[in-house]
Amino acid sequence: MSILENIKEATIRGDRDNVVELSKKAIAEGLKVDDIIQKGFIAAMGVVGDRFKKGEIFVPEMLIAARAMQAGLGIVKPYLTGDEKVTELATVVLGTVKGDLHDIGKNLVGMMLEGAGCVVVDLGNNVAPEKFVNAVREHKPQFLGLSSLLTTTMPGMRIVLEKLEEASLRQQVKVLVGGAPVTQKFADEIGADGYASNASVAVDKIKELLGVSE
Ligand code: B1M
């Protein structure tokens, strides 16, 4: 098996130590960082996402794989040179809405999006609407991802959309919403562009909105 296939398999297994060692070895052997990311990590997260969708694995396994991927990314990212830029799918500003401290699912969404090749600007949890608006102005992302785990904080998503409209930024960004109490119906009601029930569906949704086929 090639070193890239080994990285992919180790990431799927969530074998963090092996991913780190293999990533160091790949760098030492002069492999292209973009190849390590695309054919190793991103390919692995594609498999993990599919297995999650089929119910073959669950959130803990997905988190372990995502953490292994992040450890590997930490090794190879410093070796990215100016002329070797990772193929970026999209930039996504992500955060949990104001009043809400739940961030495990949002972090998982962020990791899966990174695994799919997105640049993720994570604003954290308990994020005020104004902070989302400022981040959209500053980072000019293609997507804004809002997470909410509480029925009491869900209305905060609508407020973010209103504030984007007031700042004349709504047309510049597609808004994706998710979190346990959030539904497609709610997303439609507040005028969001997309809803995803879990992290791998979030990746699919972003690809769908970009018009990128699998
Ligand atoms: Co809280 N909590 N909690 N809690 N907590 C829930 C959400 C709750 C359902 C538990 C219950 O009563 N059964 C309930 C909410 C009830 C409701 O509103 N309907 C609840 C409550 C009431 C509270 C407090 C109010 C409790 C209290 O203090 N009295 C309090 C609120 C604090 C606050 O936020 N202001 C509170 C606090 C906490 C902890 C801090 C202790 C902790 C959070 C730690 C953390 O996140 N760092 C916590 C936890 C862990 C939970 C449960 C047990 C687990 C949540 C979780 O991480 N799930 C939760 C019960 C449950 O969900 N079974 C509960 C795993 C995670 C991977 O899934 O977050 O759903 P999830 O994310 C999924 C999808 O939803 C989706 O993809 C993810 C991955 O597949 N998704 C997106 C999420 N964001 C997305 C964004 C997208 C797309 C998809 O696009 C942008």
PDB file of N, CA and C and ligand atoms in Angstrom, residues 52 59 62 94 99-106 108-109 145-152 176-180 196-199 202, ligand 1:
ATOM      1  N   PHE A  52     -21.024   6.952   7.992  1.00  0.00           N
ATOM      2  CA  PHE A  52     -21.917   7.561   8.979  1.00  0.00           C
ATOM      3  C   PHE A  52     -23.340   7.635   8.424  1.00  0.00           C
ATOM      4  N   VAL A  59     -21.390   8.943  15.806  1.00  0.00           N
ATOM      5  CA  VAL A  59     -20.682  10.196  16.078  1.00  0.00           C
ATOM      6  C   VAL A  59     -19.294   9.973  16.710  1.00  0.00           C
ATOM      7  N   MET A  62     -16.776   9.089  14.133  1.00  0.00           N
ATOM      8  CA  MET A  62     -16.566  10.196  13.201  1.00  0.00           C
ATOM      9  C   MET A  62     -15.673  11.258  13.849  1.00  0.00           C
ATOM     10  N   LEU A  94     -18.319  29.850  10.506  1.00  0.00           N
ATOM     11  CA  LEU A  94     -19.157  28.918  11.272  1.00  0.00           C
ATOM     12  C   LEU A  94     -19.252  29.350  12.729  1.00  0.00           C
ATOM     13  N   GLY A  99     -26.167  32.874  23.058  1.00  0.00           N
ATOM     14  CA  GLY A  99     -26.884  32.257  24.170  1.00  0.00           C
ATOM     15  C   GLY A  99     -26.708  30.754  24.236  1.00  0.00           C
ATOM     16  N   ASP A 100     -26.042  30.192  23.234  1.00  0.00           N
ATOM     17  CA  ASP A 100     -25.934  28.731  23.124  1.00  0.00           C
ATOM     18  C   ASP A 100     -24.473  28.302  23.255  1.00  0.00           C
ATOM     19  N   LEU A 101     -24.213  27.441  24.254  1.00  0.00           N
ATOM     20  CA  LEU A 101     -22.831  27.024  24.526  1.00  0.00           C
ATOM     21  C   LEU A 101     -22.487  25.677  23.892  1.00  0.00           C
ATOM     22  N   HIS A 102     -23.459  25.031  23.269  1.00  0.00           N
ATOM     23  CA  HIS A 102     -23.191  23.718  22.665  1.00  0.00           C
ATOM     24  C   HIS A 102     -22.304  23.881  21.434  1.00  0.00           C
ATOM     25  N   ASP A 103     -21.186  23.156  21.424  1.00  0.00           N
ATOM     26  CA  ASP A 103     -20.323  23.314  20.251  1.00  0.00           C
ATOM     27  C   ASP A 103     -19.741  22.004  19.712  1.00  0.00           C
ATOM     28  N   ILE A 104     -20.127  20.879  20.296  1.00  0.00           N
ATOM     29  CA  ILE A 104     -19.544  19.606  19.846  1.00  0.00           C
ATOM     30  C   ILE A 104     -19.970  19.312  18.404  1.00  0.00           C
ATOM     31  N   GLY A 105     -21.265  19.450  18.138  1.00  0.00           N
ATOM     32  CA  GLY A 105     -21.770  19.197  16.782  1.00  0.00           C
ATOM     33  C   GLY A 105     -21.217  20.200  15.790  1.00  0.00           C
ATOM     34  N   LYS A 106     -21.180  21.473  16.204  1.00  0.00           N
ATOM     35  CA  LYS A 106     -20.638  22.515  15.322  1.00  0.00           C
ATOM     36  C   LYS A 106     -19.170  22.221  15.001  1.00  0.00           C
ATOM     37  N   LEU A 108     -17.765  19.346  14.929  1.00  0.00           N
ATOM     38  CA  LEU A 108     -17.747  18.193  14.030  1.00  0.00           C
ATOM     39  C   LEU A 108     -18.054  18.636  12.591  1.00  0.00           C
ATOM     40  N   VAL A 109     -19.032  19.521  12.470  1.00  0.00           N
ATOM     41  CA  VAL A 109     -19.359  20.060  11.142  1.00  0.00           C
ATOM     42  C   VAL A 109     -18.122  20.753  10.560  1.00  0.00           C
ATOM     43  N   GLY A 145     -22.336  29.262   8.313  1.00  0.00           N
ATOM     44  CA  GLY A 145     -22.974  28.118   8.960  1.00  0.00           C
ATOM     45  C   GLY A 145     -23.368  28.462  10.383  1.00  0.00           C
ATOM     46  N   LEU A 146     -24.665  28.303  10.686  1.00  0.00           N
ATOM     47  CA  LEU A 146     -25.176  28.625  12.017  1.00  0.00           C
ATOM     48  C   LEU A 146     -25.646  27.350  12.703  1.00  0.00           C
ATOM     49  N   SER A 147     -25.209  27.166  13.946  1.00  0.00           N
ATOM     50  CA  SER A 147     -25.619  25.992  14.715  1.00  0.00           C
ATOM     51  C   SER A 147     -26.394  26.428  15.958  1.00  0.00           C
ATOM     52  N   SER A 148     -27.404  25.646  16.306  1.00  0.00           N
ATOM     53  CA  SER A 148     -28.170  25.903  17.529  1.00  0.00           C
ATOM     54  C   SER A 148     -28.667  24.569  18.079  1.00  0.00           C
ATOM     55  N   LEU A 149     -28.498  24.383  19.376  1.00  0.00           N
ATOM     56  CA  LEU A 149     -28.946  23.130  20.015  1.00  0.00           C
ATOM     57  C   LEU A 149     -30.138  23.342  20.937  1.00  0.00           C
ATOM     58  N   LEU A 150     -30.519  24.593  21.132  1.00  0.00           N
ATOM     59  CA  LEU A 150     -31.606  24.883  22.075  1.00  0.00           C
ATOM     60  C   LEU A 150     -32.775  25.520  21.328  1.00  0.00           C
ATOM     61  N   THR A 151     -33.990  25.104  21.712  1.00  0.00           N
ATOM     62  CA  THR A 151     -35.156  25.727  21.078  1.00  0.00           C
ATOM     63  C   THR A 151     -35.186  27.227  21.401  1.00  0.00           C
ATOM     64  N   THR A 152     -34.616  27.576  22.547  1.00  0.00           N
ATOM     65  CA  THR A 152     -34.627  28.994  22.951  1.00  0.00           C
ATOM     66  C   THR A 152     -33.635  29.846  22.158  1.00  0.00           C
ATOM     67  N   LEU A 176     -26.278  28.345   5.829  1.00  0.00           N
ATOM     68  CA  LEU A 176     -26.624  26.950   6.115  1.00  0.00           C
ATOM     69  C   LEU A 176     -26.900  26.839   7.613  1.00  0.00           C
ATOM     70  N   VAL A 177     -28.025  26.210   7.983  1.00  0.00           N
ATOM     71  CA  VAL A 177     -28.351  26.093   9.408  1.00  0.00           C
ATOM     72  C   VAL A 177     -28.459  24.620   9.808  1.00  0.00           C
ATOM     73  N   GLY A 178     -28.187  24.370  11.098  1.00  0.00           N
ATOM     74  CA  GLY A 178     -28.307  23.006  11.596  1.00  0.00           C
ATOM     75  C   GLY A 178     -28.238  22.962  13.110  1.00  0.00           C
ATOM     76  N   GLY A 179     -28.396  21.768  13.639  1.00  0.00           N
ATOM     77  CA  GLY A 179     -28.441  21.580  15.090  1.00  0.00           C
ATOM     78  C   GLY A 179     -29.665  20.761  15.421  1.00  0.00           C
ATOM     79  N   ALA A 180     -29.614  20.029  16.535  1.00  0.00           N
ATOM     80  CA  ALA A 180     -30.660  19.044  16.835  1.00  0.00           C
ATOM     81  C   ALA A 180     -32.104  19.545  16.682  1.00  0.00           C
ATOM     82  N   ALA A 196     -28.908  21.226   7.163  1.00  0.00           N
ATOM     83  CA  ALA A 196     -28.263  19.906   7.174  1.00  0.00           C
ATOM     84  C   ALA A 196     -28.509  19.258   8.526  1.00  0.00           C
ATOM     85  N   SER A 197     -28.900  17.995   8.488  1.00  0.00           N
ATOM     86  CA  SER A 197     -29.239  17.287   9.729  1.00  0.00           C
ATOM     87  C   SER A 197     -28.004  16.778  10.456  1.00  0.00           C
ATOM     88  N   ASN A 198     -26.907  16.627   9.736  1.00  0.00           N
ATOM     89  CA  ASN A 198     -25.672  16.210  10.414  1.00  0.00           C
ATOM     90  C   ASN A 198     -24.461  16.688   9.618  1.00  0.00           C
ATOM     91  N   ALA A 199     -23.265  16.363  10.154  1.00  0.00           N
ATOM     92  CA  ALA A 199     -22.043  16.929   9.596  1.00  0.00           C
ATOM     93  C   ALA A 199     -21.777  16.476   8.159  1.00  0.00           C
ATOM     94  N   ALA A 202     -24.001  18.235   5.867  1.00  0.00           N
ATOM     95  CA  ALA A 202     -23.566  19.630   5.690  1.00  0.00           C
ATOM     96  C   ALA A 202     -22.575  19.724   4.528  1.00  0.00           C
TER      97      ALA A 202
HETATM   98 CO1  B1M B   1     -27.264  20.660  26.683  1.00  0.00          CO
HETATM   99  N1  B1M B   1     -29.097  20.431  26.078  1.00  0.00           N
HETATM  100  N2  B1M B   1     -27.828  22.141  27.839  1.00  0.00           N
HETATM  101  N3  B1M B   1     -25.413  20.690  27.291  1.00  0.00           N
HETATM  102  N4  B1M B   1     -27.014  19.058  25.807  1.00  0.00           N
HETATM  103  C1  B1M B   1     -29.342  19.457  25.040  1.00  0.00           C
HETATM  104  C2  B1M B   1     -29.214  20.081  23.652  1.00  0.00           C
HETATM  105  C3  B1M B   1     -30.789  18.918  25.349  1.00  0.00           C
HETATM  106  C4  B1M B   1     -31.555  18.368  24.133  1.00  0.00           C
HETATM  107  C5  B1M B   1     -30.725  17.892  26.507  1.00  0.00           C
HETATM  108  C6  B1M B   1     -32.087  17.397  26.913  1.00  0.00           C
HETATM  109  O1  B1M B   1     -32.767  18.058  27.634  1.00  0.00           O
HETATM  110  N5  B1M B   1     -32.496  16.254  26.424  1.00  0.00           N
HETATM  111  C7  B1M B   1     -31.420  20.217  25.942  1.00  0.00           C
HETATM  112  C8  B1M B   1     -32.087  21.161  24.945  1.00  0.00           C
HETATM  113  C9  B1M B   1     -33.597  21.135  25.023  1.00  0.00           C
HETATM  114  C10 B1M B   1     -34.182  22.033  24.025  1.00  0.00           C
HETATM  115  O2  B1M B   1     -33.852  23.171  23.857  1.00  0.00           O
HETATM  116  N6  B1M B   1     -35.123  21.489  23.296  1.00  0.00           N
HETATM  117  C11 B1M B   1     -30.223  20.863  26.603  1.00  0.00           C
HETATM  118  C12 B1M B   1     -30.293  21.804  27.648  1.00  0.00           C
HETATM  119  C13 B1M B   1     -31.671  22.116  28.180  1.00  0.00           C
HETATM  120  C14 B1M B   1     -29.148  22.444  28.183  1.00  0.00           C
HETATM  121  C15 B1M B   1     -29.096  23.479  29.287  1.00  0.00           C
HETATM  122  C16 B1M B   1     -30.171  24.568  29.224  1.00  0.00           C
HETATM  123  C17 B1M B   1     -29.141  22.711  30.623  1.00  0.00           C
HETATM  124  C18 B1M B   1     -29.184  23.591  31.840  1.00  0.00           C
HETATM  125  O3  B1M B   1     -28.232  24.263  32.137  1.00  0.00           O
HETATM  126  N7  B1M B   1     -30.325  23.550  32.473  1.00  0.00           N
HETATM  127  C19 B1M B   1     -27.683  24.070  29.113  1.00  0.00           C
HETATM  128  C20 B1M B   1     -27.697  25.259  28.160  1.00  0.00           C
HETATM  129  C21 B1M B   1     -26.353  25.948  28.123  1.00  0.00           C
HETATM  130  C22 B1M B   1     -26.323  26.933  26.991  1.00  0.00           C
HETATM  131  O4  B1M B   1     -26.070  26.545  25.883  1.00  0.00           O
HETATM  132  N8  B1M B   1     -26.611  28.179  27.270  1.00  0.00           N
HETATM  133  C23 B1M B   1     -26.968  22.922  28.496  1.00  0.00           C
HETATM  134  C24 B1M B   1     -25.592  22.690  28.635  1.00  0.00           C
HETATM  135  C25 B1M B   1     -24.903  21.634  28.089  1.00  0.00           C
HETATM  136  C26 B1M B   1     -23.430  21.325  28.360  1.00  0.00           C
HETATM  137  C27 B1M B   1     -22.584  22.593  28.452  1.00  0.00           C
HETATM  138  C28 B1M B   1     -23.345  20.560  29.633  1.00  0.00           C
HETATM  139  C29 B1M B   1     -23.076  20.363  27.186  1.00  0.00           C
HETATM  140  C30 B1M B   1     -22.504  21.060  25.942  1.00  0.00           C
HETATM  141  C31 B1M B   1     -21.002  20.928  25.856  1.00  0.00           C
HETATM  142  C32 B1M B   1     -20.498  21.436  24.538  1.00  0.00           C
HETATM  143  O5  B1M B   1     -21.168  21.432  23.511  1.00  0.00           O
HETATM  144  N9  B1M B   1     -19.268  21.880  24.579  1.00  0.00           N
HETATM  145  C33 B1M B   1     -24.443  19.828  26.818  1.00  0.00           C
HETATM  146  C34 B1M B   1     -24.650  18.642  26.063  1.00  0.00           C
HETATM  147  C35 B1M B   1     -23.421  17.795  25.806  1.00  0.00           C
HETATM  148  C36 B1M B   1     -25.918  18.263  25.587  1.00  0.00           C
HETATM  149  C37 B1M B   1     -26.346  16.970  24.875  1.00  0.00           C
HETATM  150  C38 B1M B   1     -26.375  15.881  25.943  1.00  0.00           C
HETATM  151  C39 B1M B   1     -25.475  16.510  23.727  1.00  0.00           C
HETATM  152  C40 B1M B   1     -25.255  17.551  22.632  1.00  0.00           C
HETATM  153  C41 B1M B   1     -24.190  17.044  21.690  1.00  0.00           C
HETATM  154  O6  B1M B   1     -23.037  17.460  21.744  1.00  0.00           O
HETATM  155  N10 B1M B   1     -24.549  16.074  20.818  1.00  0.00           N
HETATM  156  C42 B1M B   1     -27.781  17.345  24.332  1.00  0.00           C
HETATM  157  C43 B1M B   1     -28.735  16.166  24.284  1.00  0.00           C
HETATM  158  C44 B1M B   1     -28.668  15.466  22.948  1.00  0.00           C
HETATM  159  O7  B1M B   1     -28.467  16.089  21.929  1.00  0.00           O
HETATM  160  N11 B1M B   1     -28.867  14.204  22.970  1.00  0.00           N
HETATM  161  C45 B1M B   1     -28.121  18.530  25.112  1.00  0.00           C
HETATM  162  C46 B1M B   1     -23.605  15.408  19.918  1.00  0.00           C
HETATM  163  C47 B1M B   1     -23.424  16.263  18.671  1.00  0.00           C
HETATM  164  C48 B1M B   1     -22.438  15.581  17.741  1.00  0.00           C
HETATM  165  O8  B1M B   1     -24.671  16.351  18.034  1.00  0.00           O
HETATM  166  O9  B1M B   1     -24.865  18.792  18.585  1.00  0.00           O
HETATM  167  O10 B1M B   1     -26.819  17.523  17.568  1.00  0.00           O
HETATM  168  P1  B1M B   1     -25.374  17.737  17.696  1.00  0.00           P
HETATM  169  O11 B1M B   1     -24.781  18.089  16.246  1.00  0.00           O
HETATM  170  C49 B1M B   1     -25.094  17.306  15.112  1.00  0.00           C
HETATM  171  C50 B1M B   1     -26.305  17.815  14.342  1.00  0.00           C
HETATM  172  O12 B1M B   1     -27.229  18.508  15.128  1.00  0.00           O
HETATM  173  C51 B1M B   1     -25.726  18.627  13.237  1.00  0.00           C
HETATM  174  O13 B1M B   1     -24.499  17.969  12.950  1.00  0.00           O
HETATM  175  C52 B1M B   1     -23.933  17.503  14.166  1.00  0.00           C
HETATM  176  C53 B1M B   1     -23.117  16.289  13.880  1.00  0.00           C
HETATM  177  O14 B1M B   1     -23.845  15.280  13.259  1.00  0.00           O
HETATM  178  N12 B1M B   1     -25.424  20.041  13.385  1.00  0.00           N
HETATM  179  C54 B1M B   1     -25.312  20.836  12.284  1.00  0.00           C
HETATM  180  C55 B1M B   1     -25.105  20.767  14.453  1.00  0.00           C
HETATM  181  N13 B1M B   1     -24.820  22.029  14.095  1.00  0.00           N
HETATM  182  C56 B1M B   1     -24.937  22.094  12.761  1.00  0.00           C
HETATM  183  C57 B1M B   1     -24.739  23.141  11.873  1.00  0.00           C
HETATM  184  C58 B1M B   1     -24.922  22.894  10.517  1.00  0.00           C
HETATM  185  C59 B1M B   1     -25.314  21.642  10.071  1.00  0.00           C
HETATM  186  C60 B1M B   1     -25.508  20.597  10.933  1.00  0.00           C
HETATM  187  O15 B1M B   1     -24.744  23.812   9.572  1.00  0.00           O
HETATM  188  C61 B1M B   1     -24.085  25.008   9.898  1.00  0.00           C
END
